[in-house]
Tab-separated table of C-alpha atoms and ligand atoms in Angstrom:
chain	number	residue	atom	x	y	z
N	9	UNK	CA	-13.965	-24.642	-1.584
N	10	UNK	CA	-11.270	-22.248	-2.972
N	11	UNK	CA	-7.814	-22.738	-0.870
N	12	UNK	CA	-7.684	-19.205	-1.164
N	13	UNK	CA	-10.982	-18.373	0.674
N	14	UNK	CA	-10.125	-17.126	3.614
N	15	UNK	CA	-12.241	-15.181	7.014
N	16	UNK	CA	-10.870	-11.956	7.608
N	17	UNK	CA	-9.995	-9.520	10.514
N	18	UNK	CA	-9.953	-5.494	10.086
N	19	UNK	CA	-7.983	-3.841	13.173
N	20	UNK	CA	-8.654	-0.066	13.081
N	21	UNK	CA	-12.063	-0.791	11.116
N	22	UNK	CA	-13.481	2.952	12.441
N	23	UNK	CA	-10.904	4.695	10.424
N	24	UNK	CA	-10.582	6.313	7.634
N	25	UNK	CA	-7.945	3.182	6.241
N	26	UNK	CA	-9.995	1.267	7.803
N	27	UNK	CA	-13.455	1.948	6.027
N	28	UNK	CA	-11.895	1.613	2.740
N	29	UNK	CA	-10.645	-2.311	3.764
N	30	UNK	CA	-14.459	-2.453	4.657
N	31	UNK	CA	-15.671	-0.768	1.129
N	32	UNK	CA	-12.806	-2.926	-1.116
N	33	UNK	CA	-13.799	-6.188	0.894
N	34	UNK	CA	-17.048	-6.183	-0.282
N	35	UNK	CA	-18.092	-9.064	-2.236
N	36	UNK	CA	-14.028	-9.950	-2.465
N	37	UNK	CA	-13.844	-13.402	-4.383
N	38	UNK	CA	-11.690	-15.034	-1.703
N	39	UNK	CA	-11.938	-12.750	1.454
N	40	UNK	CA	-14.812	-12.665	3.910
N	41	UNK	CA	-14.858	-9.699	6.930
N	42	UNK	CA	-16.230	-11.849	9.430
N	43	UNK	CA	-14.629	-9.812	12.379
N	44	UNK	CA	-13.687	-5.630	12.733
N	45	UNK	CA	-12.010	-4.524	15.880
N	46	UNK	CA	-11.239	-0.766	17.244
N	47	UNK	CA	-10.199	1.462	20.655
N	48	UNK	CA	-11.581	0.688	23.428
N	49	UNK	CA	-14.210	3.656	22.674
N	50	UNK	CA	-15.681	1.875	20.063
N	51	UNK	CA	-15.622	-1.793	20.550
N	52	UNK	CA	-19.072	-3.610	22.213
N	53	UNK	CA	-21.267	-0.898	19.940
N	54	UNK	CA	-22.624	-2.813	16.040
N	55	UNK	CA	-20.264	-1.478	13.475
N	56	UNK	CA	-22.869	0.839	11.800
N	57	UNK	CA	-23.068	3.039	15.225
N	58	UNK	CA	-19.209	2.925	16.336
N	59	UNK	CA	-18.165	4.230	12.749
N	60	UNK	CA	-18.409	7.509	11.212
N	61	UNK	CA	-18.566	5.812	7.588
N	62	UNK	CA	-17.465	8.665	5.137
N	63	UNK	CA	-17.681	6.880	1.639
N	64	UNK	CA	-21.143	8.043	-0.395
N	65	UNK	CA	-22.012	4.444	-0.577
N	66	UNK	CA	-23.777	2.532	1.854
N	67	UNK	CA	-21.912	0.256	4.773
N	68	UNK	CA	-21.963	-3.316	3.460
N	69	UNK	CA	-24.647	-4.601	5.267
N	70	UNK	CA	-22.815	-7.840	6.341
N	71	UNK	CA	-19.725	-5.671	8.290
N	72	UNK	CA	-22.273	-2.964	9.371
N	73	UNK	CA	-24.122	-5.354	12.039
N	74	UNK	CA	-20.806	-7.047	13.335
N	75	UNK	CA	-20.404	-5.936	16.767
N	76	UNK	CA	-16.452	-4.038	17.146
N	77	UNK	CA	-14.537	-5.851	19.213
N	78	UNK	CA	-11.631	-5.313	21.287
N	79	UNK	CA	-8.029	-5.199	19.391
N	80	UNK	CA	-7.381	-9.081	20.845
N	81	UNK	CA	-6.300	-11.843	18.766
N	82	UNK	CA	-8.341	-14.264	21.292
N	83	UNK	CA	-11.537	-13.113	20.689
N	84	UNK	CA	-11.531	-12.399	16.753
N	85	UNK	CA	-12.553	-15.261	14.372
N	86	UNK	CA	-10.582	-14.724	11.667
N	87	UNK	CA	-7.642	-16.152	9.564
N	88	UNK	CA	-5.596	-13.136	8.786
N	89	UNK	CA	-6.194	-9.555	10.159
N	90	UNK	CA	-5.574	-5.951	7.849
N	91	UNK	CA	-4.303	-3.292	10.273
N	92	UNK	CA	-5.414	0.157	9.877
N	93	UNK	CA	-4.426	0.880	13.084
N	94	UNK	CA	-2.859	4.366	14.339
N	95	UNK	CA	0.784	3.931	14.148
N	96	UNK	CA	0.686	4.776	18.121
N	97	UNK	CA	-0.896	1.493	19.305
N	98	UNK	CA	-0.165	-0.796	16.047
N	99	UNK	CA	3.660	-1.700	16.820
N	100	UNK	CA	1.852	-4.131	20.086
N	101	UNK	CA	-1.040	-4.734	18.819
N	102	UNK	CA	0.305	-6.425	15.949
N	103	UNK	CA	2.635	-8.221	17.674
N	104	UNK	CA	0.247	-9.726	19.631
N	105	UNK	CA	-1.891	-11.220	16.792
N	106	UNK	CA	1.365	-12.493	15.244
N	107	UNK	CA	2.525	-13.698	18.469
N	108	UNK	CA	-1.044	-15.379	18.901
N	109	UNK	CA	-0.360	-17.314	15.708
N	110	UNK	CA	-2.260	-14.857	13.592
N	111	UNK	CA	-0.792	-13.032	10.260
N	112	UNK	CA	-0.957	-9.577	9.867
N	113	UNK	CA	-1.254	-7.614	6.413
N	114	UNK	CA	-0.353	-4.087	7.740
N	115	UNK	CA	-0.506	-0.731	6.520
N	116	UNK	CA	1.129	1.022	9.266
N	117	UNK	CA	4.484	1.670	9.638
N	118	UNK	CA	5.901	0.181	12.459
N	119	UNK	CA	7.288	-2.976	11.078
N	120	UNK	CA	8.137	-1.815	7.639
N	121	UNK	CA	11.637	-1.395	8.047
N	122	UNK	CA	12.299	-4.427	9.908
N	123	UNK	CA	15.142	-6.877	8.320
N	124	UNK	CA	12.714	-9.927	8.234
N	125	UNK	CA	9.140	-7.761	7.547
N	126	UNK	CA	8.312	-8.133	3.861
N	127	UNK	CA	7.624	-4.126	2.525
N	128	UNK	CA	5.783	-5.454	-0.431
N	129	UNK	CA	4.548	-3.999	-4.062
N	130	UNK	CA	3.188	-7.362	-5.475
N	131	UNK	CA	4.137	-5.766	-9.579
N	132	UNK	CA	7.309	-4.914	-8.030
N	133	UNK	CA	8.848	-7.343	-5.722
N	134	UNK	CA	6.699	-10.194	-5.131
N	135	UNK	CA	9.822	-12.080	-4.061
N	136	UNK	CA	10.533	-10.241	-0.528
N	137	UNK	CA	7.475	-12.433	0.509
N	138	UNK	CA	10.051	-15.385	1.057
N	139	UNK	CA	10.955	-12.895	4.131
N	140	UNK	CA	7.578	-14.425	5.723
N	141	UNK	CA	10.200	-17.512	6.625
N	142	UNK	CA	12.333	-15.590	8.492
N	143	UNK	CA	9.888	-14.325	11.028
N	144	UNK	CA	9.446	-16.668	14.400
N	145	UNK	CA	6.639	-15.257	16.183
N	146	UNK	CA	4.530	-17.318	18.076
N	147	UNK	CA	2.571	-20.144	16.368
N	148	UNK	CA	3.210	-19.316	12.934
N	149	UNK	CA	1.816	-15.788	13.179
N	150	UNK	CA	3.724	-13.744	10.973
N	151	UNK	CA	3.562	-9.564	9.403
N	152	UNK	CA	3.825	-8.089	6.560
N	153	UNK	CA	3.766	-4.475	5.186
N	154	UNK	CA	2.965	-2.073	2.873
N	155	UNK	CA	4.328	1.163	1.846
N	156	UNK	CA	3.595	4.726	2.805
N	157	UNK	CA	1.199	5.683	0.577
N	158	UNK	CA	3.732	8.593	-1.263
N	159	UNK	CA	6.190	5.771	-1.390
N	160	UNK	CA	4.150	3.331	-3.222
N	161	UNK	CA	3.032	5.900	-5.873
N	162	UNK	CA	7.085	6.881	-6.040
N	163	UNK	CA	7.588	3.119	-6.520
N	164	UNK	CA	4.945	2.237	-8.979
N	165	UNK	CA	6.823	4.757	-10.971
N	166	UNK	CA	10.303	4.396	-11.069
N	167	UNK	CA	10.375	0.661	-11.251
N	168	UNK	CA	10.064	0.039	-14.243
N	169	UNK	CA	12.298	2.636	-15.024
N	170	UNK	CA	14.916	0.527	-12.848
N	171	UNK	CA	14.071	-2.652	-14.881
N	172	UNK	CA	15.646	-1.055	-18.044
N	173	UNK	CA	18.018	1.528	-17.070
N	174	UNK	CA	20.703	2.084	-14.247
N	175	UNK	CA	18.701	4.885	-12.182
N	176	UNK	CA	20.969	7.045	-10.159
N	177	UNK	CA	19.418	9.474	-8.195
N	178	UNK	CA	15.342	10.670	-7.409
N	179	UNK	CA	14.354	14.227	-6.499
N	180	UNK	CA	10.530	14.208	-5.776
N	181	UNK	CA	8.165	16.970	-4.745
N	182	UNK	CA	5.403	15.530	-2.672
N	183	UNK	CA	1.576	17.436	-3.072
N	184	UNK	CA	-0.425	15.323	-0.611
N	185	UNK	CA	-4.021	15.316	-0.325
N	186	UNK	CA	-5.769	15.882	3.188
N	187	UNK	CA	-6.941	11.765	3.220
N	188	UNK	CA	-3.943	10.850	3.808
N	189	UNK	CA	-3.831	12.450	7.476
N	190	UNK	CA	-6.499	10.290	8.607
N	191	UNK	CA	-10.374	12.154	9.504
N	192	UNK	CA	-10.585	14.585	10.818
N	193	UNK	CA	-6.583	15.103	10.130
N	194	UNK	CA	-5.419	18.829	9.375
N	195	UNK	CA	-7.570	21.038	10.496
N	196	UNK	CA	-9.730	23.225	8.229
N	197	UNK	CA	-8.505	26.410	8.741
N	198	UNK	CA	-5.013	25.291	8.332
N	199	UNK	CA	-5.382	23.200	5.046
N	200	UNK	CA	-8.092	25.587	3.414
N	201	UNK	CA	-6.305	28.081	0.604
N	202	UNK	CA	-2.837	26.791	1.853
N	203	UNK	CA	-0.165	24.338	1.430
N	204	UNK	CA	2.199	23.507	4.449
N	205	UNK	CA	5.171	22.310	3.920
N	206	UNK	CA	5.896	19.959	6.212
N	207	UNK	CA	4.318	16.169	7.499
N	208	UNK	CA	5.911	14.472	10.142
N	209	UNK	CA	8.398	11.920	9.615
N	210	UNK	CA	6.988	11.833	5.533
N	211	UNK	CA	10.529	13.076	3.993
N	212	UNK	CA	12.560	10.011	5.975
N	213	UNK	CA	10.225	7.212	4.859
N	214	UNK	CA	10.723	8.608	1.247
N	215	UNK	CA	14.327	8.488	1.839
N	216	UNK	CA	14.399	4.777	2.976
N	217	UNK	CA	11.813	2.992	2.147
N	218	UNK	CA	12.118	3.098	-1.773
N	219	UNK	CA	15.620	1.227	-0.912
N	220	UNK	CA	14.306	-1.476	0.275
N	221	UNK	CA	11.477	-2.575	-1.776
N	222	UNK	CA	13.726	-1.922	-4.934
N	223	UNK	CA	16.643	-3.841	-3.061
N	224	UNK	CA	17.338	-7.191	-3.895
N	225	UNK	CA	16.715	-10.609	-1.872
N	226	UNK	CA	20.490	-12.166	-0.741
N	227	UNK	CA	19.091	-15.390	1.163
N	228	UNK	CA	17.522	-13.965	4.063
N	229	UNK	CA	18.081	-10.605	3.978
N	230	UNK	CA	17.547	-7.576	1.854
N	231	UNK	CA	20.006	-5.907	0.311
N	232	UNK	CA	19.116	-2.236	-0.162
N	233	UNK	CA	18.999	-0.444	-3.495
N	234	UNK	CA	22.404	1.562	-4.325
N	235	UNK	CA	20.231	4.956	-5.112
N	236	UNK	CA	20.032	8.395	-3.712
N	237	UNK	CA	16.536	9.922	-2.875
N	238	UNK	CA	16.007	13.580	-2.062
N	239	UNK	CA	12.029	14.050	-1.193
N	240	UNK	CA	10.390	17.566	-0.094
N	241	UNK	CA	6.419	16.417	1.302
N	242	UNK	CA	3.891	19.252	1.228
N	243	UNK	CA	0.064	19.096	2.545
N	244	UNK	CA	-2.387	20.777	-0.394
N	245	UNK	CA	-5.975	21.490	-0.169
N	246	UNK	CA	-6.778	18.400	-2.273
N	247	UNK	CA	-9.317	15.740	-1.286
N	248	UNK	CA	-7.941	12.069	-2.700
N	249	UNK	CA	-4.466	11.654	-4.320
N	250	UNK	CA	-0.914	12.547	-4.095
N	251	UNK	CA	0.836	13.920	-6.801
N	252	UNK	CA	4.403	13.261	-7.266
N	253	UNK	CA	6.653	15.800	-9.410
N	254	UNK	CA	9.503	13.883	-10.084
N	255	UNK	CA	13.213	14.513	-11.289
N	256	UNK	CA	15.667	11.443	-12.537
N	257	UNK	CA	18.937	10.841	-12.977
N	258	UNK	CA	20.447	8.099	-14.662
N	259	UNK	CA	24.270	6.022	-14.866
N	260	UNK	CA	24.081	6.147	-18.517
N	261	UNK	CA	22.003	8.438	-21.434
N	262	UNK	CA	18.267	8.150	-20.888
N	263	UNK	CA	15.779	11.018	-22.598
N	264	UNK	CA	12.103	11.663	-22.475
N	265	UNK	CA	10.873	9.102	-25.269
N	266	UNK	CA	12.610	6.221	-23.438
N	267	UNK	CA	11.051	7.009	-20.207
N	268	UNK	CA	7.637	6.508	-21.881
N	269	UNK	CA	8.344	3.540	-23.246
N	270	UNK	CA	9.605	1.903	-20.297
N	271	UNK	CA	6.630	2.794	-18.346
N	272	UNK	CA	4.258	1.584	-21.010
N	273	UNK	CA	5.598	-1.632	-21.507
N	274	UNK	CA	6.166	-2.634	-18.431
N	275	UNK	CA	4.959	-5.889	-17.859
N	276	UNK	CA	4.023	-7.107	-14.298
N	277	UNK	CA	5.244	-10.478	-12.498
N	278	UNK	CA	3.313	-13.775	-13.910
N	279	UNK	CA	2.758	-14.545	-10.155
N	280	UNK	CA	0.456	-11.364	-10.366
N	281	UNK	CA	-1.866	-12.324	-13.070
N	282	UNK	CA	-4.703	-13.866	-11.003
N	283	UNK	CA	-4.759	-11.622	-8.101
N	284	UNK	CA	-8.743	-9.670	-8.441
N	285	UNK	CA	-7.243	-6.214	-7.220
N	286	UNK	CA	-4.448	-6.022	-9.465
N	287	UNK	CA	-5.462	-3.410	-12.151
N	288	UNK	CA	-4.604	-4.318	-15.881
N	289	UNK	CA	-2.232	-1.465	-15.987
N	290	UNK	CA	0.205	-0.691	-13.714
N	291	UNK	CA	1.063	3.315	-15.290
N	292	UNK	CA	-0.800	5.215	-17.420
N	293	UNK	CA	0.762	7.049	-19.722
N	294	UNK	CA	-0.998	10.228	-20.201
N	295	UNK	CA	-0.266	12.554	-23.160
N	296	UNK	CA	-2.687	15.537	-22.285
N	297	UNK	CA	-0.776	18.654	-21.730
N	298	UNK	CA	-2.250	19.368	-17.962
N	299	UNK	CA	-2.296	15.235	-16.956
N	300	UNK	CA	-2.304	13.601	-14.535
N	301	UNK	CA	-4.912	15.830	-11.985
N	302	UNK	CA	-6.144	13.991	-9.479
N	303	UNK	CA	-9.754	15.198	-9.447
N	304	UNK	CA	-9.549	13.732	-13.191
N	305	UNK	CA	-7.615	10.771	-12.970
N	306	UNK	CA	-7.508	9.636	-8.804
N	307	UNK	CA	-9.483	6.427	-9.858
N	308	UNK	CA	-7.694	4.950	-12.764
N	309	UNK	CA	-8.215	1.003	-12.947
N	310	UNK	CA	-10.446	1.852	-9.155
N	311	UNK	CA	-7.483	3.327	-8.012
N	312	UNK	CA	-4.872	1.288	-8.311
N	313	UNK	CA	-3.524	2.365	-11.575
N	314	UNK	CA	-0.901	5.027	-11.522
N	315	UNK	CA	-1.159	7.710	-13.705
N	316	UNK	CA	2.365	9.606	-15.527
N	317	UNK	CA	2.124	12.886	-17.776
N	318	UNK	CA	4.710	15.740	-18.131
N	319	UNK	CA	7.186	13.269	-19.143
N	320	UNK	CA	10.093	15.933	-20.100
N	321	UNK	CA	13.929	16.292	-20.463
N	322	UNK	CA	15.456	17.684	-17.642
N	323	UNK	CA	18.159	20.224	-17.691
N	324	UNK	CA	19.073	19.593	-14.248
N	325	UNK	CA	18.737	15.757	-13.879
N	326	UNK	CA	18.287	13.545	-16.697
N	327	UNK	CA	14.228	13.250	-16.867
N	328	UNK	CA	11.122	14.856	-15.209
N	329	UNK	CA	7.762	13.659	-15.312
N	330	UNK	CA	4.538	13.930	-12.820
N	331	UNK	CA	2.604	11.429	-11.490
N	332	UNK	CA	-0.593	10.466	-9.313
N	333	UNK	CA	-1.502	8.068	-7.005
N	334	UNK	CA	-4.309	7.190	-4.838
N	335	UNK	CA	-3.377	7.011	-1.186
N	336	UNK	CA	-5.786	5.340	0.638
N	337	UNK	CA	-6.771	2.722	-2.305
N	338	UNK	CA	-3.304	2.255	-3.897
N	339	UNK	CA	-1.096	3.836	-1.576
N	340	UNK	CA	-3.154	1.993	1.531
N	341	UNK	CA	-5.803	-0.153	1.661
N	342	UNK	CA	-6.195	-1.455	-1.791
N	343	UNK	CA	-1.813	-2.229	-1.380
N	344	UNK	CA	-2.723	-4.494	1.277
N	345	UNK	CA	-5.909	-6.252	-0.081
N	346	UNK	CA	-3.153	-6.926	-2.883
N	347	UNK	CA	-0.502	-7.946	-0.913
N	348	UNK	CA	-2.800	-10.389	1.217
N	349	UNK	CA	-4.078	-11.796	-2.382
N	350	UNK	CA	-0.659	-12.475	-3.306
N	351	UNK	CA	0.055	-14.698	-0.051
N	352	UNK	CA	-3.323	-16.447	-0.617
N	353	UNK	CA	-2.636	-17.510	-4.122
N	354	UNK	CA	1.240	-18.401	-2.647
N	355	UNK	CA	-0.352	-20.992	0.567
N	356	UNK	CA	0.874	-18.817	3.155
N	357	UNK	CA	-2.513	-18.489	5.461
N	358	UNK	CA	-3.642	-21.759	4.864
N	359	UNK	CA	-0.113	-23.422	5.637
N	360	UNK	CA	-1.808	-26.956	5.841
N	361	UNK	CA	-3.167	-26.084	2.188
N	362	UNK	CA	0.274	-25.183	0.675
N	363	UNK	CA	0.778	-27.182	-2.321
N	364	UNK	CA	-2.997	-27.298	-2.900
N	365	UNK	CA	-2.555	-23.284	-3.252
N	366	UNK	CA	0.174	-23.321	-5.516
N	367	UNK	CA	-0.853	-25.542	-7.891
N	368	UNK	CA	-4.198	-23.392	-8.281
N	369	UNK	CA	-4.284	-21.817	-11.927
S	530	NAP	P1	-7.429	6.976	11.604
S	530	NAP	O1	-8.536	7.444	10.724
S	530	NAP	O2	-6.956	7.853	12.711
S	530	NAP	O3	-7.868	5.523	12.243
S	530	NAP	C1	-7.144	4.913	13.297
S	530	NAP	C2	-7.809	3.602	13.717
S	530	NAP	O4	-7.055	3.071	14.821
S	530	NAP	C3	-9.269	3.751	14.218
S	530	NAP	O5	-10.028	2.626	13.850
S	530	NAP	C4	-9.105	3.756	15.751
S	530	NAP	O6	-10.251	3.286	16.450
S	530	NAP	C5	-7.966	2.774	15.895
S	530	NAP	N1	-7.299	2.953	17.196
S	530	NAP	C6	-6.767	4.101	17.712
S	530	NAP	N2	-6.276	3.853	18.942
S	530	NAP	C7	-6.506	2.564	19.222
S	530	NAP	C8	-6.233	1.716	20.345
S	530	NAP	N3	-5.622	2.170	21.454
S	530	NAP	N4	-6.618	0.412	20.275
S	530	NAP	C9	-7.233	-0.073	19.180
S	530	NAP	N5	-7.526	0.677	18.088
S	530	NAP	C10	-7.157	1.968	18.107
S	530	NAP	O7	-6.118	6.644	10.748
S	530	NAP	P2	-6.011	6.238	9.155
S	530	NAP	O8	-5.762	7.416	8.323
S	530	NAP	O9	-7.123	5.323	8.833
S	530	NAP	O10	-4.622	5.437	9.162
S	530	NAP	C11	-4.517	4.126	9.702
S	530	NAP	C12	-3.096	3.612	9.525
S	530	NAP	O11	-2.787	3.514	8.133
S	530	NAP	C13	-2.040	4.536	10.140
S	530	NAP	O12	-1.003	3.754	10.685
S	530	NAP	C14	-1.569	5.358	8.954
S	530	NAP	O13	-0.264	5.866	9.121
S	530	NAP	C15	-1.627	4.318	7.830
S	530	NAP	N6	-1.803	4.861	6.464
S	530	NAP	C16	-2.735	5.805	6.193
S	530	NAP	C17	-2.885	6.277	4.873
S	530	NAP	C18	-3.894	7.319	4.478
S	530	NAP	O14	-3.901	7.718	3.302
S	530	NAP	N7	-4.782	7.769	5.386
S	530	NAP	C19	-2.067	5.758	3.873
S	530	NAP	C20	-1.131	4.773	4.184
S	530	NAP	C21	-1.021	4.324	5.490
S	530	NAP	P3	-11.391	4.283	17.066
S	530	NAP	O15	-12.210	4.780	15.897
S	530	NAP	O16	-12.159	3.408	17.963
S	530	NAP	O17	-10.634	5.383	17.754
């Protein structure tokens, strides 16, 4: 048996985050759903009747006869649970299962700005994971996070940016798509032919987040990134993927050309290179004149690939460019499927397993 082979929990299976744990799990190498939980509304009903399942493709037959339990770490039979739960209930509900001895690969964002919570980008700072130590819940339970899904596109950009050059400050214009407020989320007659300009809370996560997953580990702590962010978030009539328009400014003399090249030869962390969901790019370059769109390019590398165009000069700031991510695969679900493969492949759900883990190719 692989040491990485693990049974797997989904809290806030119904949902739309949710769903796509259930769609990316499906024949996972390592990862079996063996248990999906919801509200109180939905749990006791088989999985195929409690969720309205909104992907094209059928429900994985395997997850779609598992009856939906209640949100309680005693009664799942799992290893690990992925929480897609509404940021309302997931701050307790999570603690529980951690308290209960149970780790929790989260995608909400209760715990993400917590000193000792890894907020984890396994390309970008597989390291924070060494957090996981710090934690004392319960019986070795333990949580860990990903970003907000504008973050992690954000991210996925400008690291390797901050690799090579001394980044300063980030301006970003945020053009979100309607998936990423949940289903139903924005109403219909406020989203069709319109763009709001405003999503709770959004602006402030892409203020403070970015800081920390770019920080640096100092023993047990993190210490922040030293850059300024200035984000504006708008809602657009757009299906599947937020697009990012982006403005940089750098310590020292950085144009267009080197931008590109940073971005394309970016190489990600050798700790990476056996995890199934990474993608085998990280950004895509894109030299078409109206790239990246996300009806066109949402599903790069089955959406975890980031795609860059636009890349310009900047009269204002130093360099401008546009990019697209997927929210609920990248900037959600598929995030966490690839955060929880990096702490498989590192021992840390199979503690008794450790060095068996590790020294796995
Ligand atoms: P959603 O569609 O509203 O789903 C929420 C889930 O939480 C449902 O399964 C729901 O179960 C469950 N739930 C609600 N109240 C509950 C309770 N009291 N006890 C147990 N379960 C409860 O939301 P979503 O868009 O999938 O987002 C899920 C999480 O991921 C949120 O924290 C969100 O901020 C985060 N996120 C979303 C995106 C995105 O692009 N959508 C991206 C990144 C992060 P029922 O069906 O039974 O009500």
């Amino acid at each position: 048996m692989d040491p990485r082979d693990c049974r797997v929990g989904i809290l806030g299976a119904t949902g739309a985050v949710g769903q796509t744990f259930v769609r990316l799990l499906e024949e996972h190498p390592w990862f079996t759903v063996t248990a999906v939980a919801a509200s109180e509304q939905s749990a006791g009903r088989p999985y195929r009747e409690a969720v309205n399942w909104l992907s094209g493709a059928p429900i994985p037959s395997d997850v779609a006869t598992l009856e939906v339990q209640r949100t309680d770490p005693a009664v799942m039979d799992c290893d690990f649970v992925f929480s897609a739960l509404s940021s309302s209930v997931a701050g307790d509900i999570e603690r529980s299962f951690a308290d209960a001895g149970v780790p929790v690969v989260s995608n909400a964002k209760n715990y993400r700005l917590h000193d000792r919570v890894p907020l984890l980008i396994p390309e970008v700072n597989p390291e924070h994971a060494a957090l996981i130590e710090t934690q004392e819940w319960g019986g070795g339970g333990f949580i860990v996070t990903n970003p907000n899904c504008s973050t992690t596109g954000l991210i996925c950009g400008l690291h390797p940016l901050m690799e090579t050059y001394d980044v300063e400050a980030v301006q970003v214009t945020m053009l979100q798509a309607l998936s990423g407020a949940g289903y139903p989320g924005v109403p219909s007659l406020d989203a069709v032919g319109n763009v709001i300009p405003h999503i709770g809370g959004e602006e402030d996560k892409l203020a403070t987040e970015p800081r920390k997953i770019l920080g640096s580990l100092e023993g047990r702590r993190v210490e922040p990134a030293d850059l300024t962010l200035s984000a504006q978030c708008t809602r657009v009539p757009v299906r599947t993927g937020h697009l990012a328009c982006v403005s940089v400014r750098f310590r020292e003399e950085v144009g267009a050309p080197a931008v590109e090249r940073a971005l394309q030869r970016f190489e990600a962390p050798a700790s990476t290179e056996a995890l199934p969901s990474r993608p085998d790019t990280f950004v895509q370059v894109l030299d078409a004149p109206d790239a990246p769109q996300p009806r066109r390019h949402v599903d790069a590398g089955d959406g975890m690939t980031v795609s860059v165009g636009r890349v310009q000069d900047c009269p204002v700031n130093d360099v401008k460019f546009v990019l697209l991510s997927h929210n609920t695969v990248r900037g959600a679900a598929g995030g966490a499927v690839l955060n929880a493969e990096l702490l498989a492949t590192e021992g840390y759900f199979r503690p008794e397993r450790k060095s068996e883990a590790v020294s796995q190719p």
